[in-house]
Amino acid sequence: MKLREIGEFGLIDRIASRAARGPAVRIGIGDDAAATEPAPGRLILTTSDMLVEGVHFDLSFTDPYRLGRKSLAVNLSDIAAMGGEPRDFLLSLAIPPRLPVEFLDRFTDGMLSLADEHGVTLIGGDTCRSPAGLVISVTLHGDQRPERVVRRAGARPGDRLFVTGTLGDSALGLELLRRGVREGWAVERHLDPSPRVAAGLALAAAGLATAMIDVSDGLLADLGHILEQSGCGAWVEAAHLPLSPFFRERAGGETPDPQLLALAGGEDYELLFAVSAEREGEVASVLRGTGTTATAIGSFTAGSGATVVAGDGRELALPRGGYNHFSSGR
Ligand code: ADP
Ligand code: MG
């Protein structure tokens, strides 16, 4: 079916008819603005992420269902990194007229399947035509008690550095997709990442994380943000980086430097967080039941910047940062 057969409002109706309505929503899709009612005494957290065809995704190897899931997942990951409870979101689309309605139906189904898994509600958005590629913008609201919100600032020298899940899988998956591979663990991690919402909430509720960020641009780049905002430095033990069995088996054959992929590869959407050394032992039990575990990979120090040390204690030469949209040569 062609988009022009159903038009903008036909498409909005198709999206709206699929969306459930959460208990905090007073006015949902269909008016000039939505209205929601947060629980008393909670801070509202707001995050927005844009996905642009050709920059963030390639339609030659991204199916609409998982693209819908990922578009919401990257936002859920940001709320998770604040220790927040995600609630409702807005979806704005700039759509090339060539895109069939069936693509957008699958996209919506995927996005709403992840929304359902996390109990979040679609409350509105905007729809227009794009003269070039598909552009997807999602704005997600969450909330949390003010004293539980976890910032990038707050890590102190002596704190231990943890990361959930495994690192490098998404970057490896992207590399494999570019080479024509269409399935397997790493490809799945790239196309359909798992936002660590339950883990973020558990860490916040326990008051365990002194600082937190999600790994979207790569471990070193995102650690850099924590270090800058916390005003300290850190060392990372390369030998302790959590790697999946798939990554251990395949990364060596696909890239000259697997370790670099784990240190600088983006889009793992894991949580990177600081915990005081006295409470380090609580991490495993706090994360029990959240669907993920965390690994201690280093410590915070006085000073600035990150140092990566190899198993033999040697310091590794580091690449500059992770993915940066406006830097040259990447
Ligand atoms: P307005 O012209 O007042 O901005 P629109 O015609 O753009 O209103 O939107 C009508 C309703 O549909 C609004 O509730 C808006 O939030 C919602 N909406 C528009 N596009 C989308 C979308 N892609 N997904 C979900 N809701 C949408
Ligand atoms: Mg509008």
PDB file of C-alpha atoms in Angstrom, residues 22-266:
ATOM      1  CA  GLY A  22      -0.977   3.925  30.269  1.00  0.00           C
ATOM      2  CA  PRO A  23      -2.635   4.741  33.612  1.00  0.00           C
ATOM      3  CA  ALA A  24      -0.889   8.123  34.005  1.00  0.00           C
ATOM      4  CA  VAL A  25      -2.113   9.401  30.619  1.00  0.00           C
ATOM      5  CA  ARG A  26      -5.009  11.853  30.927  1.00  0.00           C
ATOM      6  CA  ILE A  27      -5.059  12.957  27.267  1.00  0.00           C
ATOM      7  CA  GLY A  28      -3.395  10.737  24.667  1.00  0.00           C
ATOM      8  CA  ILE A  29      -2.971  10.846  20.885  1.00  0.00           C
ATOM      9  CA  GLY A  30      -5.535  12.975  19.033  1.00  0.00           C
ATOM     10  CA  ASP A  31      -5.566  16.398  20.648  1.00  0.00           C
ATOM     11  CA  ASP A  32      -3.212  19.363  20.247  1.00  0.00           C
ATOM     12  CA  ALA A  33      -1.143  18.204  23.203  1.00  0.00           C
ATOM     13  CA  ALA A  34      -1.003  15.178  25.465  1.00  0.00           C
ATOM     14  CA  ALA A  35      -1.453  15.375  29.232  1.00  0.00           C
ATOM     15  CA  THR A  36       0.074  13.033  31.783  1.00  0.00           C
ATOM     16  CA  GLU A  37       0.034  13.046  35.543  1.00  0.00           C
ATOM     17  CA  PRO A  38       3.249  12.020  37.279  1.00  0.00           C
ATOM     18  CA  ALA A  39       3.152  10.549  40.783  1.00  0.00           C
ATOM     19  CA  PRO A  40       3.581  13.272  43.421  1.00  0.00           C
ATOM     20  CA  GLY A  41       7.108  14.119  44.540  1.00  0.00           C
ATOM     21  CA  ARG A  42       8.867  12.674  41.497  1.00  0.00           C
ATOM     22  CA  LEU A  43      11.198  14.452  39.096  1.00  0.00           C
ATOM     23  CA  ILE A  44      10.302  14.139  35.416  1.00  0.00           C
ATOM     24  CA  LEU A  45      13.232  12.983  33.261  1.00  0.00           C
ATOM     25  CA  THR A  46      13.115  13.802  29.548  1.00  0.00           C
ATOM     26  CA  THR A  47      15.316  12.482  26.784  1.00  0.00           C
ATOM     27  CA  SER A  48      15.240  12.663  23.000  1.00  0.00           C
ATOM     28  CA  ASP A  49      17.104  10.766  20.314  1.00  0.00           C
ATOM     29  CA  MET A  50      17.021  11.080  16.564  1.00  0.00           C
ATOM     30  CA  LEU A  51      17.785   8.273  14.106  1.00  0.00           C
ATOM     31  CA  VAL A  52      18.596   9.295  10.557  1.00  0.00           C
ATOM     32  CA  GLU A  53      18.703   6.913   7.601  1.00  0.00           C
ATOM     33  CA  GLY A  54      22.258   6.708   6.300  1.00  0.00           C
ATOM     34  CA  VAL A  55      23.705   7.998   9.581  1.00  0.00           C
ATOM     35  CA  HIS A  56      22.258   5.692  12.256  1.00  0.00           C
ATOM     36  CA  PHE A  57      20.772   2.903  10.215  1.00  0.00           C
ATOM     37  CA  ASP A  58      20.982   1.356   6.781  1.00  0.00           C
ATOM     38  CA  LEU A  59      17.710   0.061   5.354  1.00  0.00           C
ATOM     39  CA  SER A  60      19.577  -2.517   3.292  1.00  0.00           C
ATOM     40  CA  PHE A  61      20.238  -4.511   6.463  1.00  0.00           C
ATOM     41  CA  THR A  62      17.804  -3.132   9.027  1.00  0.00           C
ATOM     42  CA  ASP A  63      14.295  -4.566   9.107  1.00  0.00           C
ATOM     43  CA  PRO A  64      11.470  -2.232  10.124  1.00  0.00           C
ATOM     44  CA  TYR A  65      10.404  -4.244  13.179  1.00  0.00           C
ATOM     45  CA  ARG A  66      13.796  -4.098  14.837  1.00  0.00           C
ATOM     46  CA  LEU A  67      14.324  -0.509  13.701  1.00  0.00           C
ATOM     47  CA  GLY A  68      11.157   0.377  15.624  1.00  0.00           C
ATOM     48  CA  ARG A  69      12.431  -1.427  18.703  1.00  0.00           C
ATOM     49  CA  LYS A  70      15.868   0.188  18.520  1.00  0.00           C
ATOM     50  CA  SER A  71      14.433   3.694  18.068  1.00  0.00           C
ATOM     51  CA  LEU A  72      12.715   3.343  21.426  1.00  0.00           C
ATOM     52  CA  ALA A  73      15.515   1.285  23.023  1.00  0.00           C
ATOM     53  CA  VAL A  74      18.117   4.037  22.698  1.00  0.00           C
ATOM     54  CA  ASN A  75      15.791   6.374  24.609  1.00  0.00           C
ATOM     55  CA  LEU A  76      14.936   3.775  27.270  1.00  0.00           C
ATOM     56  CA  SER A  77      18.679   3.367  27.758  1.00  0.00           C
ATOM     57  CA  ASP A  78      19.059   7.080  28.566  1.00  0.00           C
ATOM     58  CA  ILE A  79      16.293   6.957  31.178  1.00  0.00           C
ATOM     59  CA  ALA A  80      17.885   3.765  32.577  1.00  0.00           C
ATOM     60  CA  ALA A  81      21.201   5.596  32.902  1.00  0.00           C
ATOM     61  CA  MET A  82      19.522   8.173  35.167  1.00  0.00           C
ATOM     62  CA  GLY A  83      17.992   5.414  37.285  1.00  0.00           C
ATOM     63  CA  GLY A  84      14.549   6.488  36.059  1.00  0.00           C
ATOM     64  CA  GLU A  85      11.280   4.700  35.434  1.00  0.00           C
ATOM     65  CA  PRO A  86      10.264   5.214  31.773  1.00  0.00           C
ATOM     66  CA  ARG A  87       6.619   6.290  31.304  1.00  0.00           C
ATOM     67  CA  ASP A  88       5.531   7.739  27.956  1.00  0.00           C
ATOM     68  CA  PHE A  89       6.952   8.909  24.652  1.00  0.00           C
ATOM     69  CA  LEU A  90       6.402  10.974  21.519  1.00  0.00           C
ATOM     70  CA  LEU A  91       7.239   9.653  18.066  1.00  0.00           C
ATOM     71  CA  SER A  92       8.065  12.054  15.225  1.00  0.00           C
ATOM     72  CA  LEU A  93       8.623  10.788  11.720  1.00  0.00           C
ATOM     73  CA  ALA A  94       9.863  12.385   8.498  1.00  0.00           C
ATOM     74  CA  ILE A  95       8.994   9.794   5.877  1.00  0.00           C
ATOM     75  CA  PRO A  96      10.124   9.483   2.258  1.00  0.00           C
ATOM     76  CA  PRO A  97       6.957   8.960   0.170  1.00  0.00           C
ATOM     77  CA  ARG A  98       8.492   5.807  -1.404  1.00  0.00           C
ATOM     78  CA  LEU A  99       8.243   3.928   1.912  1.00  0.00           C
ATOM     79  CA  PRO A 100       5.328   1.450   1.820  1.00  0.00           C
ATOM     80  CA  VAL A 101       2.666   1.587   4.535  1.00  0.00           C
ATOM     81  CA  GLU A 102       3.516  -2.033   5.426  1.00  0.00           C
ATOM     82  CA  PHE A 103       7.034  -0.886   6.397  1.00  0.00           C
ATOM     83  CA  LEU A 104       5.567   1.684   8.775  1.00  0.00           C
ATOM     84  CA  ASP A 105       3.121  -0.873  10.203  1.00  0.00           C
ATOM     85  CA  ARG A 106       6.000  -3.242  10.984  1.00  0.00           C
ATOM     86  CA  PHE A 107       8.034  -0.351  12.385  1.00  0.00           C
ATOM     87  CA  THR A 108       5.136   0.598  14.679  1.00  0.00           C
ATOM     88  CA  ASP A 109       4.588  -3.022  15.741  1.00  0.00           C
ATOM     89  CA  GLY A 110       8.254  -3.347  16.684  1.00  0.00           C
ATOM     90  CA  MET A 111       8.356  -0.093  18.594  1.00  0.00           C
ATOM     91  CA  LEU A 112       5.140  -0.870  20.471  1.00  0.00           C
ATOM     92  CA  SER A 113       6.331  -4.393  21.321  1.00  0.00           C
ATOM     93  CA  LEU A 114       9.279  -2.912  23.228  1.00  0.00           C
ATOM     94  CA  ALA A 115       7.009  -0.213  24.702  1.00  0.00           C
ATOM     95  CA  ASP A 116       4.798  -2.996  26.016  1.00  0.00           C
ATOM     96  CA  GLU A 117       7.750  -4.871  27.522  1.00  0.00           C
ATOM     97  CA  HIS A 118       8.636  -1.741  29.508  1.00  0.00           C
ATOM     98  CA  GLY A 119       5.114  -0.517  30.254  1.00  0.00           C
ATOM     99  CA  VAL A 120       5.544   2.758  28.363  1.00  0.00           C
ATOM    100  CA  THR A 121       2.821   4.529  26.378  1.00  0.00           C
ATOM    101  CA  LEU A 122       2.905   6.373  23.047  1.00  0.00           C
ATOM    102  CA  ILE A 123       1.172   9.731  23.682  1.00  0.00           C
ATOM    103  CA  GLY A 124       1.795  11.684  20.472  1.00  0.00           C
ATOM    104  CA  GLY A 125       4.290  12.915  17.951  1.00  0.00           C
ATOM    105  CA  ASP A 126       4.463  14.533  14.558  1.00  0.00           C
ATOM    106  CA  THR A 127       4.434  13.233  10.994  1.00  0.00           C
ATOM    107  CA  CYS A 128       5.680  14.820   7.805  1.00  0.00           C
ATOM    108  CA  ARG A 129       7.225  14.053   4.429  1.00  0.00           C
ATOM    109  CA  SER A 130      10.976  13.740   3.986  1.00  0.00           C
ATOM    110  CA  PRO A 131      12.524  14.692   0.647  1.00  0.00           C
ATOM    111  CA  ALA A 132      15.401  12.288   1.325  1.00  0.00           C
ATOM    112  CA  GLY A 133      15.773   9.531   3.916  1.00  0.00           C
ATOM    113  CA  LEU A 134      13.675   8.349   6.844  1.00  0.00           C
ATOM    114  CA  VAL A 135      14.128  10.341  10.066  1.00  0.00           C
ATOM    115  CA  ILE A 136      12.848   9.007  13.387  1.00  0.00           C
ATOM    116  CA  SER A 137      12.759  11.132  16.505  1.00  0.00           C
ATOM    117  CA  VAL A 138      11.610   9.765  19.856  1.00  0.00           C
ATOM    118  CA  THR A 139      11.182  11.814  23.034  1.00  0.00           C
ATOM    119  CA  LEU A 140      10.739   9.741  26.177  1.00  0.00           C
ATOM    120  CA  HIS A 141       9.669  10.832  29.647  1.00  0.00           C
ATOM    121  CA  GLY A 142      10.435   8.972  32.813  1.00  0.00           C
ATOM    122  CA  ASP A 143      10.412   9.839  36.490  1.00  0.00           C
ATOM    123  CA  GLN A 144      12.143   9.092  39.743  1.00  0.00           C
ATOM    124  CA  ARG A 145      12.338  10.343  43.324  1.00  0.00           C
ATOM    125  CA  PRO A 146      14.813  13.241  43.245  1.00  0.00           C
ATOM    126  CA  GLU A 147      17.239  11.673  45.705  1.00  0.00           C
ATOM    127  CA  ARG A 148      17.497   8.516  43.590  1.00  0.00           C
ATOM    128  CA  VAL A 149      18.344  10.120  40.248  1.00  0.00           C
ATOM    129  CA  VAL A 150      21.893   9.148  39.206  1.00  0.00           C
ATOM    130  CA  ARG A 151      24.020  11.684  37.344  1.00  0.00           C
ATOM    131  CA  ARG A 152      27.223  11.506  35.320  1.00  0.00           C
ATOM    132  CA  ALA A 153      28.844  13.559  38.059  1.00  0.00           C
ATOM    133  CA  GLY A 154      29.355  11.902  41.436  1.00  0.00           C
ATOM    134  CA  ALA A 155      32.152   9.349  41.020  1.00  0.00           C
ATOM    135  CA  ARG A 156      35.000   9.784  43.520  1.00  0.00           C
ATOM    136  CA  PRO A 157      38.611   8.591  43.539  1.00  0.00           C
ATOM    137  CA  GLY A 158      38.648   5.075  45.001  1.00  0.00           C
ATOM    138  CA  ASP A 159      35.213   4.166  43.587  1.00  0.00           C
ATOM    139  CA  ARG A 160      35.091   1.010  41.492  1.00  0.00           C
ATOM    140  CA  LEU A 161      34.017   1.085  37.841  1.00  0.00           C
ATOM    141  CA  PHE A 162      31.408  -1.428  36.651  1.00  0.00           C
ATOM    142  CA  VAL A 163      29.730  -2.203  33.353  1.00  0.00           C
ATOM    143  CA  THR A 164      26.664  -4.377  32.724  1.00  0.00           C
ATOM    144  CA  GLY A 165      26.456  -7.105  30.073  1.00  0.00           C
ATOM    145  CA  THR A 166      29.211  -7.407  27.474  1.00  0.00           C
ATOM    146  CA  LEU A 167      31.106  -4.904  25.343  1.00  0.00           C
ATOM    147  CA  GLY A 168      31.905  -4.753  21.632  1.00  0.00           C
ATOM    148  CA  ASP A 169      29.119  -7.012  20.386  1.00  0.00           C
ATOM    149  CA  SER A 170      27.190  -4.235  18.659  1.00  0.00           C
ATOM    150  CA  ALA A 171      30.259  -2.865  16.863  1.00  0.00           C
ATOM    151  CA  LEU A 172      31.181  -6.390  15.787  1.00  0.00           C
ATOM    152  CA  GLY A 173      27.599  -6.923  14.624  1.00  0.00           C
ATOM    153  CA  LEU A 174      27.721  -3.782  12.492  1.00  0.00           C
ATOM    154  CA  GLU A 175      30.997  -4.940  10.961  1.00  0.00           C
ATOM    155  CA  LEU A 176      29.443  -8.335  10.161  1.00  0.00           C
ATOM    156  CA  LEU A 177      26.309  -6.728   8.682  1.00  0.00           C
ATOM    157  CA  ARG A 178      28.497  -4.630   6.397  1.00  0.00           C
ATOM    158  CA  ARG A 179      30.088  -7.875   5.205  1.00  0.00           C
ATOM    159  CA  GLY A 180      26.748  -9.458   4.406  1.00  0.00           C
ATOM    160  CA  VAL A 181      26.195 -11.517   7.566  1.00  0.00           C
ATOM    161  CA  ARG A 182      22.523 -11.315   8.590  1.00  0.00           C
ATOM    162  CA  GLU A 183      22.226 -13.266  11.793  1.00  0.00           C
ATOM    163  CA  GLY A 184      23.973 -14.349  14.968  1.00  0.00           C
ATOM    164  CA  TRP A 185      24.465 -12.939  18.457  1.00  0.00           C
ATOM    165  CA  ALA A 186      26.448  -9.811  17.491  1.00  0.00           C
ATOM    166  CA  VAL A 187      24.116  -8.850  14.627  1.00  0.00           C
ATOM    167  CA  GLU A 188      21.173  -9.265  16.997  1.00  0.00           C
ATOM    168  CA  ARG A 189      22.850  -7.067  19.627  1.00  0.00           C
ATOM    169  CA  HIS A 190      23.387  -4.369  17.016  1.00  0.00           C
ATOM    170  CA  LEU A 191      19.884  -4.407  15.558  1.00  0.00           C
ATOM    171  CA  ASP A 192      17.928  -5.063  18.753  1.00  0.00           C
ATOM    172  CA  PRO A 193      19.847  -3.889  21.834  1.00  0.00           C
ATOM    173  CA  SER A 194      18.485  -4.454  25.359  1.00  0.00           C
ATOM    174  CA  PRO A 195      18.116  -1.238  27.339  1.00  0.00           C
ATOM    175  CA  ARG A 196      19.086  -1.959  30.969  1.00  0.00           C
ATOM    176  CA  VAL A 197      16.064  -0.309  32.551  1.00  0.00           C
ATOM    177  CA  ALA A 198      15.607  -2.829  35.381  1.00  0.00           C
ATOM    178  CA  ALA A 199      19.304  -2.658  36.252  1.00  0.00           C
ATOM    179  CA  GLY A 200      19.276   1.159  36.317  1.00  0.00           C
ATOM    180  CA  LEU A 201      16.227   1.182  38.578  1.00  0.00           C
ATOM    181  CA  ALA A 202      17.701  -1.403  40.939  1.00  0.00           C
ATOM    182  CA  LEU A 203      20.977   0.524  41.271  1.00  0.00           C
ATOM    183  CA  ALA A 204      19.057   3.758  41.896  1.00  0.00           C
ATOM    184  CA  ALA A 205      16.745   2.182  44.469  1.00  0.00           C
ATOM    185  CA  ALA A 206      19.721   0.754  46.370  1.00  0.00           C
ATOM    186  CA  GLY A 207      21.567   4.089  46.176  1.00  0.00           C
ATOM    187  CA  LEU A 208      24.508   2.064  44.917  1.00  0.00           C
ATOM    188  CA  ALA A 209      25.705   3.982  41.829  1.00  0.00           C
ATOM    189  CA  THR A 210      27.520   7.242  42.572  1.00  0.00           C
ATOM    190  CA  ALA A 211      27.593   8.092  38.831  1.00  0.00           C
ATOM    191  CA  MET A 212      26.163   6.407  35.751  1.00  0.00           C
ATOM    192  CA  ILE A 213      25.978   6.685  31.956  1.00  0.00           C
ATOM    193  CA  ASP A 214      24.872   4.360  29.169  1.00  0.00           C
ATOM    194  CA  VAL A 215      27.455   3.153  26.662  1.00  0.00           C
ATOM    195  CA  SER A 216      26.241   4.561  23.353  1.00  0.00           C
ATOM    196  CA  ASP A 217      29.411   6.069  21.865  1.00  0.00           C
ATOM    197  CA  GLY A 218      31.858   3.456  23.170  1.00  0.00           C
ATOM    198  CA  LEU A 219      33.250   2.639  26.617  1.00  0.00           C
ATOM    199  CA  LEU A 220      36.161   5.110  26.505  1.00  0.00           C
ATOM    200  CA  ALA A 221      34.116   8.007  25.146  1.00  0.00           C
ATOM    201  CA  ASP A 222      31.309   7.525  27.648  1.00  0.00           C
ATOM    202  CA  LEU A 223      33.692   6.934  30.553  1.00  0.00           C
ATOM    203  CA  GLY A 224      35.276  10.234  29.482  1.00  0.00           C
ATOM    204  CA  HIS A 225      31.957  11.987  30.156  1.00  0.00           C
ATOM    205  CA  ILE A 226      31.767  10.552  33.684  1.00  0.00           C
ATOM    206  CA  LEU A 227      35.385  11.540  34.355  1.00  0.00           C
ATOM    207  CA  GLU A 228      34.924  15.096  33.105  1.00  0.00           C
ATOM    208  CA  GLN A 229      31.749  15.667  35.052  1.00  0.00           C
ATOM    209  CA  SER A 230      32.975  13.912  38.195  1.00  0.00           C
ATOM    210  CA  GLY A 231      36.366  15.659  38.078  1.00  0.00           C
ATOM    211  CA  CYS A 232      38.465  12.525  38.408  1.00  0.00           C
ATOM    212  CA  GLY A 233      40.440   9.990  36.414  1.00  0.00           C
ATOM    213  CA  ALA A 234      40.216   6.206  36.063  1.00  0.00           C
ATOM    214  CA  TRP A 235      42.120   3.147  35.032  1.00  0.00           C
ATOM    215  CA  VAL A 236      40.532   0.281  33.162  1.00  0.00           C
ATOM    216  CA  GLU A 237      41.900  -3.266  33.126  1.00  0.00           C
ATOM    217  CA  ALA A 238      41.714  -4.514  29.557  1.00  0.00           C
ATOM    218  CA  ALA A 239      41.823  -8.131  30.727  1.00  0.00           C
ATOM    219  CA  HIS A 240      38.633  -7.601  32.732  1.00  0.00           C
ATOM    220  CA  LEU A 241      36.458  -6.253  29.912  1.00  0.00           C
ATOM    221  CA  PRO A 242      33.353  -8.472  29.725  1.00  0.00           C
ATOM    222  CA  LEU A 243      33.283 -10.158  26.300  1.00  0.00           C
ATOM    223  CA  SER A 244      30.628 -12.546  25.008  1.00  0.00           C
ATOM    224  CA  PRO A 245      31.596 -16.066  23.904  1.00  0.00           C
ATOM    225  CA  PHE A 246      30.576 -15.045  20.360  1.00  0.00           C
ATOM    226  CA  PHE A 247      32.853 -12.002  20.509  1.00  0.00           C
ATOM    227  CA  ARG A 248      35.801 -14.048  21.802  1.00  0.00           C
ATOM    228  CA  GLU A 249      35.356 -16.533  18.996  1.00  0.00           C
ATOM    229  CA  ARG A 250      34.682 -14.193  16.086  1.00  0.00           C
ATOM    230  CA  ALA A 251      36.147 -10.729  16.746  1.00  0.00           C
ATOM    231  CA  GLY A 252      39.743 -11.765  16.066  1.00  0.00           C
ATOM    232  CA  GLY A 253      38.853 -12.947  12.574  1.00  0.00           C
ATOM    233  CA  GLU A 254      36.878  -9.828  11.707  1.00  0.00           C
ATOM    234  CA  THR A 255      39.005  -6.979  12.991  1.00  0.00           C
ATOM    235  CA  PRO A 256      42.739  -6.446  13.505  1.00  0.00           C
ATOM    236  CA  ASP A 257      42.186  -5.257  17.071  1.00  0.00           C
ATOM    237  CA  PRO A 258      39.278  -6.850  18.972  1.00  0.00           C
ATOM    238  CA  GLN A 259      40.284  -5.130  22.198  1.00  0.00           C
ATOM    239  CA  LEU A 260      39.854  -1.760  20.528  1.00  0.00           C
ATOM    240  CA  LEU A 261      36.380  -2.790  19.397  1.00  0.00           C
ATOM    241  CA  ALA A 262      35.414  -3.540  23.000  1.00  0.00           C
ATOM    242  CA  LEU A 263      36.980  -0.296  24.279  1.00  0.00           C
ATOM    243  CA  ALA A 264      35.757   2.098  21.602  1.00  0.00           C
ATOM    244  CA  GLY A 265      32.926   0.381  19.718  1.00  0.00           C
ATOM    245  CA  GLY A 266      29.556   2.049  20.206  1.00  0.00           C
TER     246      GLY A 266
END
